[in-house]
Short mmCIF file of C-alpha atoms in Angstrom, two decimals:
data_model
loop_
_atom_site.label_atom_id
_atom_site.label_comp_id
_atom_site.label_asym_id
_atom_site.label_seq_id
_atom_site.Cartn_x
_atom_site.Cartn_y
_atom_site.Cartn_z
CA MET V 1 0.06 0.07 -0.37
CA THR V 2 1.42 3.33 -1.36
CA GLY V 3 2.21 6.04 1.52
CA ILE V 4 -1.13 7.26 0.45
CA LYS V 5 -3.34 5.02 0.23
CA LYS V 6 -1.86 4.21 4.03
CA LEU V 7 -3.17 7.89 5.05
CA SER V 8 -6.41 8.14 3.72
CA THR V 9 -6.83 4.58 6.05
CA TYR V 10 -6.33 6.57 8.86
CA ILE V 11 -8.37 10.28 7.65
CA ALA V 12 -10.54 9.87 5.17
CA TYR V 13 -13.20 8.30 7.77
CA PRO V 14 -13.36 11.75 9.86
CA SER V 15 -12.90 14.05 7.41
CA VAL V 16 -16.03 13.04 5.15
CA ILE V 17 -17.65 13.15 8.91
CA ALA V 18 -15.74 17.12 9.86
CA MET V 19 -16.33 17.53 5.68
CA SER V 20 -19.95 17.53 6.03
CA PHE V 21 -20.65 19.28 9.00
CA ILE V 22 -18.61 22.35 7.37
CA LEU V 23 -21.24 21.53 4.70
CA HIS V 24 -23.85 21.53 6.28
CA ILE V 25 -22.79 25.47 8.07
CA ILE V 26 -22.47 27.49 4.95
CA LEU V 27 -25.21 25.56 3.49
CA GLN V 28 -27.08 26.87 6.16
CA SER V 29 -25.63 29.82 5.55
CA PHE V 30 -26.58 30.83 2.39
CA GLY V 31 -29.94 30.44 3.60
CA PHE V 32 -30.91 26.60 2.09
CA SER V 33 -33.26 25.19 3.79
CA ILE V 34 -32.99 22.18 5.47
CA LEU V 35 -34.13 20.20 3.33
CA VAL V 36 -31.01 20.76 1.14
CA SER V 37 -28.54 21.61 4.30
CA THR V 38 -28.93 18.28 5.49
CA TYR V 39 -29.16 15.65 2.42
CA THR V 40 -26.80 17.96 0.13
CA PRO V 41 -24.23 16.61 2.47
CA VAL V 42 -24.74 12.70 2.90
CA ILE V 43 -24.77 12.77 -0.75
CA ILE V 44 -21.40 14.17 -1.56
CA ALA V 45 -20.36 12.26 1.18
CA VAL V 46 -21.35 8.76 -0.52
CA LEU V 47 -20.63 9.49 -3.47
CA ILE V 48 -16.96 9.85 -2.30
CA MET V 49 -17.03 6.54 -0.09
CA CYS V 50 -18.04 5.01 -3.98
CA GLY V 51 -15.30 6.49 -4.78
CA LEU V 52 -12.52 5.22 -1.92
CA GLU V 53 -14.01 2.30 -2.31
CA PHE V 54 -11.90 1.50 -5.38
CA PHE V 55 -9.43 3.18 -4.43
CA ILE V 56 -8.52 1.69 -0.81
CA PRO V 57 -11.01 -1.28 -0.52
CA HIS V 58 -11.42 -4.05 2.31
CA ARG V 59 -11.61 -6.51 0.63
CA ASP V 60 -11.01 -7.00 -3.45
CA ALA V 61 -13.97 -9.55 -3.37
CA TRP V 62 -16.16 -6.89 -2.03
CA ASN V 63 -16.46 -4.93 -4.49
CA ALA V 64 -20.28 -4.75 -4.73
CA GLY V 65 -20.85 -6.66 -8.88
CA GLY V 66 -23.54 -5.67 -11.94
CA GLU V 67 -25.95 -6.69 -10.10
CA ASP V 68 -25.36 -6.54 -6.73
CA VAL V 69 -25.44 -3.04 -6.79
CA LYS V 70 -28.89 -3.51 -9.16
CA ASN V 71 -30.76 -5.42 -6.59
CA ASP V 72 -28.99 -3.35 -3.67
CA LEU V 73 -30.01 0.29 -5.29
CA LEU V 74 -33.41 -0.64 -6.29
CA TYR V 75 -35.58 -2.76 -4.32
CA MET V 76 -33.77 -1.53 -0.83
CA GLY V 77 -32.47 1.58 -2.34
CA LEU V 78 -34.69 2.97 -2.97
CA VAL V 79 -37.31 0.85 -1.54
CA GLN V 80 -36.46 -0.32 2.61
CA VAL V 81 -34.14 3.27 3.17
CA LEU V 82 -34.63 6.14 0.02
CA LEU V 83 -38.36 7.08 0.32
CA PRO V 84 -38.59 6.14 4.28
CA LYS V 85 -35.70 8.27 5.50
CA PHE V 86 -36.82 10.77 3.20
CA LEU V 87 -40.51 10.49 3.98
CA SER V 88 -39.70 10.40 7.75
CA PHE V 89 -37.96 13.25 7.40
CA PHE V 90 -39.57 15.40 5.89
CA PHE V 91 -42.70 13.91 8.44
CA ALA V 92 -40.42 15.21 11.44
CA ILE V 93 -38.90 18.58 9.78
CA THR V 94 -43.51 19.08 8.58
CA LEU V 95 -44.61 18.20 11.94
CA MET V 96 -42.33 19.83 14.83
CA ALA V 97 -42.90 22.64 12.28
CA TYR V 98 -46.46 22.63 12.93
CA LEU V 99 -46.44 21.75 16.48
CA GLN V 100 -43.73 25.00 16.88
CA SER V 101 -45.60 27.02 14.80
CA THR V 102 -49.29 26.76 16.46
CA ASN V 103 -47.30 26.74 20.03
CA LEU V 104 -48.58 22.89 20.94
CA GLN V 105 -45.96 21.33 21.35
CA LEU V 106 -47.08 18.06 23.18
CA LEU V 107 -43.89 18.95 25.89
CA GLN V 108 -41.95 21.75 26.80
CA ILE V 109 -38.38 19.19 28.91
CA TRP V 110 -36.08 19.13 24.86
CA PRO V 111 -33.06 21.76 26.36
CA GLY V 112 -33.69 23.80 23.68
CA HIS V 113 -31.67 26.82 26.08
CA LEU V 114 -28.69 24.78 25.01
CA PRO V 115 -26.24 24.97 22.49
CA VAL V 116 -27.43 23.09 18.81
CA TYR V 117 -24.28 20.77 18.09
CA ILE V 118 -24.47 20.29 22.68
CA GLN V 119 -28.96 19.09 21.63
CA ALA V 120 -27.69 17.36 18.79
CA ILE V 121 -25.15 15.14 21.49
CA ILE V 122 -28.38 14.36 23.83
CA MET V 123 -30.30 13.41 21.12
CA LEU V 124 -27.23 10.90 19.81
CA LEU V 125 -26.96 9.78 23.15
CA GLY V 126 -30.47 9.27 23.57
CA ALA V 127 -31.38 7.59 20.86
CA ASP V 128 -28.34 5.55 20.53
CA PHE V 129 -29.66 3.66 23.45
CA PHE V 130 -32.89 3.13 22.89
CA ARG V 131 -31.74 1.41 19.60
CA TYR V 132 -28.82 -0.90 21.58
CA TRP V 133 -31.16 -2.42 23.17
CA LEU V 134 -33.92 -2.85 19.82
CA HIS V 135 -30.85 -4.28 18.18
CA VAL V 136 -29.16 -7.01 21.21
CA ALA V 137 -33.46 -7.75 21.48
CA SER V 138 -33.51 -8.10 17.90
CA HIS V 139 -30.89 -11.13 18.21
CA ARG V 140 -32.53 -12.73 20.93
CA TRP V 141 -35.43 -12.66 20.21
CA ASN V 142 -36.87 -14.55 17.37
CA VAL V 143 -39.55 -13.03 16.17
CA LEU V 144 -37.27 -9.70 16.33
CA TRP V 145 -34.55 -12.17 14.49
CA LYS V 146 -37.00 -13.26 12.00
CA ILE V 147 -37.41 -9.67 10.78
CA HIS V 148 -33.41 -8.53 11.31
CA SER V 149 -32.23 -11.54 9.72
CA VAL V 150 -33.09 -9.85 6.20
CA HIS V 151 -29.84 -6.97 7.17
CA HIS V 152 -27.31 -10.33 8.21
CA SER V 153 -28.25 -11.20 4.43
CA PRO V 154 -25.15 -10.06 2.96
CA SER V 155 -22.13 -12.33 2.46
CA LYS V 156 -19.96 -9.65 1.60
CA LEU V 157 -20.32 -5.63 2.86
CA TYR V 158 -19.79 -2.56 0.84
CA TRP V 159 -21.94 0.88 1.44
CA ILE V 160 -25.63 -0.21 -0.71
CA ASN V 161 -25.95 -2.50 1.57
CA VAL V 162 -26.31 -0.59 4.04
CA ALA V 163 -30.17 -0.98 3.35
CA ARG V 164 -30.39 -4.16 3.69
CA PHE V 165 -33.25 -3.43 6.70
CA HIS V 166 -37.42 -5.22 6.42
CA PRO V 167 -40.14 -2.18 6.74
CA ILE V 168 -40.75 -3.21 9.84
CA GLU V 169 -37.64 -3.23 11.54
CA LYS V 170 -37.66 0.90 9.78
CA ILE V 171 -40.33 1.61 11.99
CA LEU V 172 -39.33 0.35 15.16
CA GLN V 173 -36.16 1.95 14.38
CA PHE V 174 -38.37 5.18 13.78
CA LEU V 175 -40.29 4.53 16.47
CA LEU V 176 -37.18 4.98 19.09
CA ASP V 177 -34.89 7.51 17.36
CA ALA V 178 -37.31 9.58 16.28
CA LEU V 179 -40.92 10.17 16.98
CA PRO V 180 -39.66 10.63 20.85
CA PHE V 181 -37.25 13.54 20.37
CA ILE V 182 -40.15 14.50 18.00
CA ILE V 183 -42.01 14.27 21.21
CA LEU V 184 -39.75 15.75 23.38
CA GLY V 185 -39.72 18.99 21.64
CA VAL V 186 -35.88 18.83 19.76
CA GLY V 187 -35.76 21.93 16.41
CA PRO V 188 -35.80 21.00 12.79
CA GLU V 189 -31.24 21.96 13.60
CA VAL V 190 -31.21 19.60 16.23
CA VAL V 191 -33.37 16.67 13.92
CA SER V 192 -30.56 17.21 10.75
CA LEU V 193 -26.80 17.45 13.26
CA TYR V 194 -28.18 13.79 14.20
CA PHE V 195 -29.33 12.45 10.83
CA ILE V 196 -26.11 13.88 8.80
CA PHE V 197 -23.67 11.27 11.30
CA TYR V 198 -27.09 8.53 11.15
CA ALA V 199 -26.16 8.60 7.42
CA ALA V 200 -22.48 9.04 6.60
CA ASN V 201 -21.41 7.10 9.51
CA GLY V 202 -24.30 4.40 8.48
CA PHE V 203 -22.54 3.90 5.33
CA PHE V 204 -19.25 4.02 6.08
CA GLN V 205 -20.26 1.15 8.37
CA HIS V 206 -20.51 -0.53 5.50
CA SER V 207 -18.10 -0.36 3.29
CA ASN V 208 -15.80 -2.07 1.63
CA ILE V 209 -13.00 0.86 2.75
CA GLU V 210 -10.42 -0.34 4.91
CA LEU V 211 -10.81 1.75 7.19
CA ARG V 212 -8.63 2.91 10.51
CA LEU V 213 -10.56 4.60 13.34
CA GLY V 214 -7.66 3.98 15.63
CA PHE V 215 -9.47 6.15 19.27
CA LEU V 216 -12.77 6.71 17.70
CA ASN V 217 -13.44 3.02 17.62
CA TYR V 218 -14.23 3.53 21.56
CA ILE V 219 -16.26 5.80 20.42
CA VAL V 220 -17.81 5.20 17.64
CA SER V 221 -20.18 2.14 15.69
CA GLY V 222 -17.36 1.60 12.41
CA PRO V 223 -16.95 -0.21 10.13
CA GLU V 224 -14.06 -1.97 12.13
CA LEU V 225 -16.15 -2.99 14.53
CA HIS V 226 -19.06 -3.27 12.59
CA ARG V 227 -18.14 -6.20 10.36
CA TRP V 228 -17.64 -8.04 13.03
CA HIS V 229 -21.08 -8.09 14.17
CA HIS V 230 -22.11 -9.53 9.96
CA SER V 231 -19.79 -12.57 11.25
CA LEU V 232 -20.66 -15.68 11.09
CA VAL V 233 -19.82 -16.74 13.86
CA ILE V 234 -21.76 -15.69 17.08
CA ARG V 235 -19.90 -15.38 19.74
CA GLU V 236 -19.01 -12.48 16.66
CA SER V 237 -21.65 -11.70 15.75
CA ASN V 238 -23.63 -11.32 19.28
CA GLN V 239 -21.40 -8.15 19.44
CA ASN V 240 -20.94 -4.00 18.29
CA TYR V 241 -24.17 -3.85 18.99
CA GLY V 242 -24.26 0.10 18.26
CA ASN V 243 -25.22 1.93 15.75
CA ASN V 244 -24.28 5.26 15.34
CA LEU V 245 -21.74 5.44 19.28
CA ILE V 246 -20.40 2.62 20.30
CA ILE V 247 -20.60 3.84 23.69
CA TRP V 248 -23.36 1.72 24.94
CA ASP V 249 -21.63 -1.16 24.24
CA LEU V 250 -18.86 -0.34 26.44
CA LEU V 251 -20.36 -0.03 29.05
CA PHE V 252 -23.20 -3.55 28.38
CA GLY V 253 -19.69 -5.16 28.32
CA THR V 254 -20.42 -6.00 23.71
CA TRP V 255 -17.53 -4.37 22.66
CA PHE V 256 -15.59 -5.86 20.36
CA LEU V 257 -12.53 -5.68 18.28
CA PRO V 258 -9.47 -8.36 18.28
CA GLU V 259 -6.02 -7.76 17.09
CA ASN V 260 -4.99 -8.86 14.22
CA LYS V 261 -7.41 -10.81 12.86
CA GLU V 262 -9.70 -10.10 10.30
CA VAL V 263 -13.56 -11.01 9.99
CA ASP V 264 -14.15 -14.22 7.70
CA ARG V 265 -17.74 -15.31 6.28
CA LEU V 266 -20.53 -12.54 6.91
CA GLY V 267 -23.88 -13.36 7.35
#
């Protein structure tokens, strides 16, 4: 691996995440709508990841072929991810705007006086806590596993198949990581910041990019950790449940990243 490629394995993830937030701030400062300033950074981040999958692939065999791309983009991407995510985010923004304009906010306990980025961190911690336990339950309860197993069906990981979720599971996720915070009175800008990290990190998790996150593996649920969660070996895959953050895994004893070892078969 050349020097530039090796350097890229360390800086690609933090650089793209930082770029996404910076671009969001710039677009907001120029008066673009919340939807445009939220989705544009995510789309650009995905395009960069597409290039990185060919520039520094984790495994050449994991690069998606034509049929894989067709199936994942059309079936998983459009039907199960892009449209539901757009509609759920649009619903969240519309509902919040309506509640704020009519003074009918359901609850007034959200700390809206705090800086927006602090509010986004609070939302991230709370949403990930709920998603952590949903994820654990999905691996332990047969009725939920039948739904969640759709997500574990790929035999290789690349950015597009982050889409592989059963529609019912997507509904359950939305009920835990968005709706409660809308009810609490979270503002659109907070949800926007949360969504940018949620989306960009999610695509990175499943990407076929050779990345080294270093100390970030103790903070975020990145690709090095998430690959082990997709291991076909049960004792390896019943670990690293974190959606965006990995701190709940550290706290509850499910953090897993063995040294000098690569995940084998996926499932």
